[in-house]
PDB file of C-alpha atoms in Angstrom:
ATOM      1  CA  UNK A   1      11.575   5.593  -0.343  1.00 54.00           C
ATOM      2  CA  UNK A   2       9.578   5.165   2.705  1.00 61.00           C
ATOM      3  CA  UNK A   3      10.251   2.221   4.688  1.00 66.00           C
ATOM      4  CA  UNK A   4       7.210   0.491   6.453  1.00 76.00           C
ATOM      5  CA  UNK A   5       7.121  -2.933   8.162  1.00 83.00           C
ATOM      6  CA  UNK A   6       3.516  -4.409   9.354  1.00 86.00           C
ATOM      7  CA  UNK A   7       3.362  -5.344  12.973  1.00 89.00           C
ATOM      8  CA  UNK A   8       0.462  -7.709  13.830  1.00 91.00           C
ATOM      9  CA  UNK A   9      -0.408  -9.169  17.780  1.00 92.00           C
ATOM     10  CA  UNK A  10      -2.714 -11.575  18.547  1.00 92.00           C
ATOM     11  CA  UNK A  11      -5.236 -12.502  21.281  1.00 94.00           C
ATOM     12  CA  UNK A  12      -4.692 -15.708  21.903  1.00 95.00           C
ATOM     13  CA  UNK A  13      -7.153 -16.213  24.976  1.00 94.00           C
ATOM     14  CA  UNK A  14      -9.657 -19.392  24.494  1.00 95.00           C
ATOM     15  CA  UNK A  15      -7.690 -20.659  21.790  1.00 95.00           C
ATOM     16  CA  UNK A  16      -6.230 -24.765  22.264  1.00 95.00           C
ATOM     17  CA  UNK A  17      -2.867 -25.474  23.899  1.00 92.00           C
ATOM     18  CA  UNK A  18      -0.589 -26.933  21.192  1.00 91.00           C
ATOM     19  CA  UNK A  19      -2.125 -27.858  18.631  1.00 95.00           C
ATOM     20  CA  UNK A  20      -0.593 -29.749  16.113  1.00 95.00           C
ATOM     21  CA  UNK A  21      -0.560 -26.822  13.121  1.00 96.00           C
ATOM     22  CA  UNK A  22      -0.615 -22.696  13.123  1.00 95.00           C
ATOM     23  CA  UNK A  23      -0.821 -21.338   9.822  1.00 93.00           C
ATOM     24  CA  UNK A  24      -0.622 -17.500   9.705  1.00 90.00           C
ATOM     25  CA  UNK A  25      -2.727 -17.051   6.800  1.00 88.00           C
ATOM     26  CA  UNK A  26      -2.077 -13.714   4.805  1.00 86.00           C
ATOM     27  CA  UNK A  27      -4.699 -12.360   1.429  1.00 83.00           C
ATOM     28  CA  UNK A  28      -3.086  -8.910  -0.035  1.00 79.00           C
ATOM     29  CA  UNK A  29      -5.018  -6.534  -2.356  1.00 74.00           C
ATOM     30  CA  UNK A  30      -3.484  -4.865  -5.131  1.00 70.00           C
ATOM     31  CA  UNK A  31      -1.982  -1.228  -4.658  1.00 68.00           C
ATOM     32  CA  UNK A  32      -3.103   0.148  -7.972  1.00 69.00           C
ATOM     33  CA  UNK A  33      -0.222   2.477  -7.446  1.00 68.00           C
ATOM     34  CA  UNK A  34       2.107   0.761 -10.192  1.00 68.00           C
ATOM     35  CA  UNK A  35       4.325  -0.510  -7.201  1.00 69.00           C
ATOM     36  CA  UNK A  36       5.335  -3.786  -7.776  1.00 75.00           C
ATOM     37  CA  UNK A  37       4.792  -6.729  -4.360  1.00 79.00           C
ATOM     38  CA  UNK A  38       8.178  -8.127  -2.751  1.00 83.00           C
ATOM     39  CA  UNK A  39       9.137 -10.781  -0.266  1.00 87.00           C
ATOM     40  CA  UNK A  40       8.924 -10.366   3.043  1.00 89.00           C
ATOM     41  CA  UNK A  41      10.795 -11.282   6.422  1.00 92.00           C
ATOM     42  CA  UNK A  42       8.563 -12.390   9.100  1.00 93.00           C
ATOM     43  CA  UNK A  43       9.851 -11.870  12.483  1.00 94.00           C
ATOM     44  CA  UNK A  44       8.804 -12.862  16.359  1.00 96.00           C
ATOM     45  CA  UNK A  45       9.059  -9.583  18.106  1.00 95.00           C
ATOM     46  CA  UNK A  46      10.337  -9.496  21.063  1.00 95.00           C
ATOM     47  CA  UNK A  47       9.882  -6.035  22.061  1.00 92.00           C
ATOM     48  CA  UNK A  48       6.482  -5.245  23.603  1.00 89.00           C
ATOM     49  CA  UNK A  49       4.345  -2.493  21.527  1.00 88.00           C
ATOM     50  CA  UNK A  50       0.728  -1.354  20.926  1.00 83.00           C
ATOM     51  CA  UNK A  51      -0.701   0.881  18.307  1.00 81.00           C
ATOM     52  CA  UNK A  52       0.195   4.217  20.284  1.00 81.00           C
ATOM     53  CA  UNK A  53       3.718   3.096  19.805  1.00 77.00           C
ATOM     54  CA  UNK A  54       6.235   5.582  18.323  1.00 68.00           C
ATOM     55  CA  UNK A  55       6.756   3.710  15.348  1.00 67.00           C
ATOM     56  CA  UNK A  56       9.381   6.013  13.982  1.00 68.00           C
ATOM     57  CA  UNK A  57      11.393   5.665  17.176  1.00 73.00           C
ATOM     58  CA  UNK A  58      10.403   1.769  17.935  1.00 78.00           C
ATOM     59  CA  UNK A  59      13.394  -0.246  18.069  1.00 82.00           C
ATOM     60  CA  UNK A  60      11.971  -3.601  16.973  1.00 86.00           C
ATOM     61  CA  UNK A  61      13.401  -6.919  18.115  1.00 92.00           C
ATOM     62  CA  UNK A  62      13.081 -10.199  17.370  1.00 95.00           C
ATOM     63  CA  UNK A  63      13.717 -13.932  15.837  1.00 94.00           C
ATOM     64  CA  UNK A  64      13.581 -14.036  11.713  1.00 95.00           C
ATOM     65  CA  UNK A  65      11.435 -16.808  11.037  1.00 93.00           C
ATOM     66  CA  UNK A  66      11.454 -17.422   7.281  1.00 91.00           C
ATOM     67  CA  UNK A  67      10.795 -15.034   4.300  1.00 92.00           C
ATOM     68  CA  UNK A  68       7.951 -15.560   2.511  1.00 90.00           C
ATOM     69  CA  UNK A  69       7.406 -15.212  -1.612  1.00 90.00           C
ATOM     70  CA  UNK A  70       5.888 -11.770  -2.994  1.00 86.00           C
ATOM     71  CA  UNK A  71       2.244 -12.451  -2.686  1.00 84.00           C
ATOM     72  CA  UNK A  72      -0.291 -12.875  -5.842  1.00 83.00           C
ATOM     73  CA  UNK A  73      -3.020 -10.247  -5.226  1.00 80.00           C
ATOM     74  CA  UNK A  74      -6.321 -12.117  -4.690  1.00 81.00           C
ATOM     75  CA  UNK A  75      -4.503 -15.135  -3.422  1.00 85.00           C
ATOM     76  CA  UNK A  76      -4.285 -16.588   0.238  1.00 88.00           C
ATOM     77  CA  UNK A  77      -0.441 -16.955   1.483  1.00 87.00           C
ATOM     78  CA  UNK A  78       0.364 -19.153   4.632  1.00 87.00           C
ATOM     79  CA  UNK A  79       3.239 -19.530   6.646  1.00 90.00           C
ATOM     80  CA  UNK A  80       3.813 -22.049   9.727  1.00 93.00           C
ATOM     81  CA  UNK A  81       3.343 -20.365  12.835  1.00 94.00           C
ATOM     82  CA  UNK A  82       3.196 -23.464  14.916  1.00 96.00           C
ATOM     83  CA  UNK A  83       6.213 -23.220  17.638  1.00 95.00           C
ATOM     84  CA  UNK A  84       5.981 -19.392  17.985  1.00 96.00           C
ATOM     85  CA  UNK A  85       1.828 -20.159  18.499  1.00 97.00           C
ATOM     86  CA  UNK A  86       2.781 -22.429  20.922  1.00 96.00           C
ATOM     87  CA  UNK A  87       5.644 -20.539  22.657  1.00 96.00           C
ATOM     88  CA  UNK A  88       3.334 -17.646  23.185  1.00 96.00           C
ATOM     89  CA  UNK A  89       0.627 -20.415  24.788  1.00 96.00           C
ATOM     90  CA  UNK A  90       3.511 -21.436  27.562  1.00 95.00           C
ATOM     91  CA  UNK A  91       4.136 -17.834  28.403  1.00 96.00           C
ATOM     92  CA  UNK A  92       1.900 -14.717  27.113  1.00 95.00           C
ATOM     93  CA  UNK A  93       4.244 -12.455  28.817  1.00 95.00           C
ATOM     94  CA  UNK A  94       6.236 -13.226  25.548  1.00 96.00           C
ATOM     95  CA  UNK A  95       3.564 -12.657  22.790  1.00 96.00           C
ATOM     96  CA  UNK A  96       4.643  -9.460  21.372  1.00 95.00           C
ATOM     97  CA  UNK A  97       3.358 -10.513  17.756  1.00 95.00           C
ATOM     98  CA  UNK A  98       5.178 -10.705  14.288  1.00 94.00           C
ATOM     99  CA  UNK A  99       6.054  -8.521  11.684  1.00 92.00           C
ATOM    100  CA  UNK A 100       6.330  -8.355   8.057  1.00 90.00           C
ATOM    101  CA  UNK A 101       9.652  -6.820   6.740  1.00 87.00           C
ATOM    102  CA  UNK A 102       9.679  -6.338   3.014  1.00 86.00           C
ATOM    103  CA  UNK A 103      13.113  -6.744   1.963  1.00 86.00           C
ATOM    104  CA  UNK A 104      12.924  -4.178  -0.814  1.00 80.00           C
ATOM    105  CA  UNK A 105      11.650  -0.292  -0.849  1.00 74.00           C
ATOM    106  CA  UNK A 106      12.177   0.541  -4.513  1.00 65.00           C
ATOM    107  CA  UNK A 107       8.568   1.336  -5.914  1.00 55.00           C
ATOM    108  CA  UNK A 108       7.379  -1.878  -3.914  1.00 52.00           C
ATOM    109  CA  UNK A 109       4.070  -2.644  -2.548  1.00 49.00           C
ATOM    110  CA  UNK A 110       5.617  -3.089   0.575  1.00 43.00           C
ATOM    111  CA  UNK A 111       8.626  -1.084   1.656  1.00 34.00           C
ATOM    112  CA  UNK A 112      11.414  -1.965   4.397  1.00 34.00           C
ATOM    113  CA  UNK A 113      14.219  -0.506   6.450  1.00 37.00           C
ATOM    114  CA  UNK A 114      15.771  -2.158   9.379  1.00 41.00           C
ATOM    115  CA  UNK A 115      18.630  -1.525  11.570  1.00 39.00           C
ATOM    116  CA  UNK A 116      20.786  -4.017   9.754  1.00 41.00           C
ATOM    117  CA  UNK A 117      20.778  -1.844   6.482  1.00 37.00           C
TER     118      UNK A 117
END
């Protein structure tokens, strides 16, 4: 199958300097495709990109910060963002963004390939 990760950056200009909590707050819709949702590996990308990006030929980079369950369609999902959040306050030079790396691709929602496979 097709493998497809979801890369997400964020403006961060105005917002406070360290605050005490970042959630990264996630709410899927179903695919109505019969594909069944996974788990996913968030990263902090290190490797800068926009959406002109050759995402076929991007080489991503980054720091695996947790997996998170398969999401429940109609359901809110969080995950503690707080040190990257505040990481990417000390130094936006460094605020590439995150991305979501299903680790299946066999009729999933979401599907995944990485250079590790």
């Amino acid at each position: 199958g097709d493998c497809y990760n979801s890369a997400l950056k964020f403006d961060l200009e105005g917002l406070p300097k360290n605050p005490t909590q970042v959630v990264l707050a996630l709410y899927p819709f179903p695919a109505n495709d019969g594909s069944t949702t996974v788990s996913s590996n968030v990263w902090r990308l290190t490797n800068n990109w926009d959406e002109n990006s050759g995402w076929r030929n991007t080489q991503w980079t980054g720091y695996q910060l947790g997996t998170i369950p398969a999401p429940t369609n109609h359901m809110w999902q969080g995950m503690i963002i707080t040190s990257t959040y505040n990481l990417w306050k000390s130094d936006p030079s460094i605020n590439h963004g995150i991305m979501l790396a299903p680790t299946a691709n066999n009729n999933r929602l979401n599907k995944h390939c990485n250079d590790e496979e």
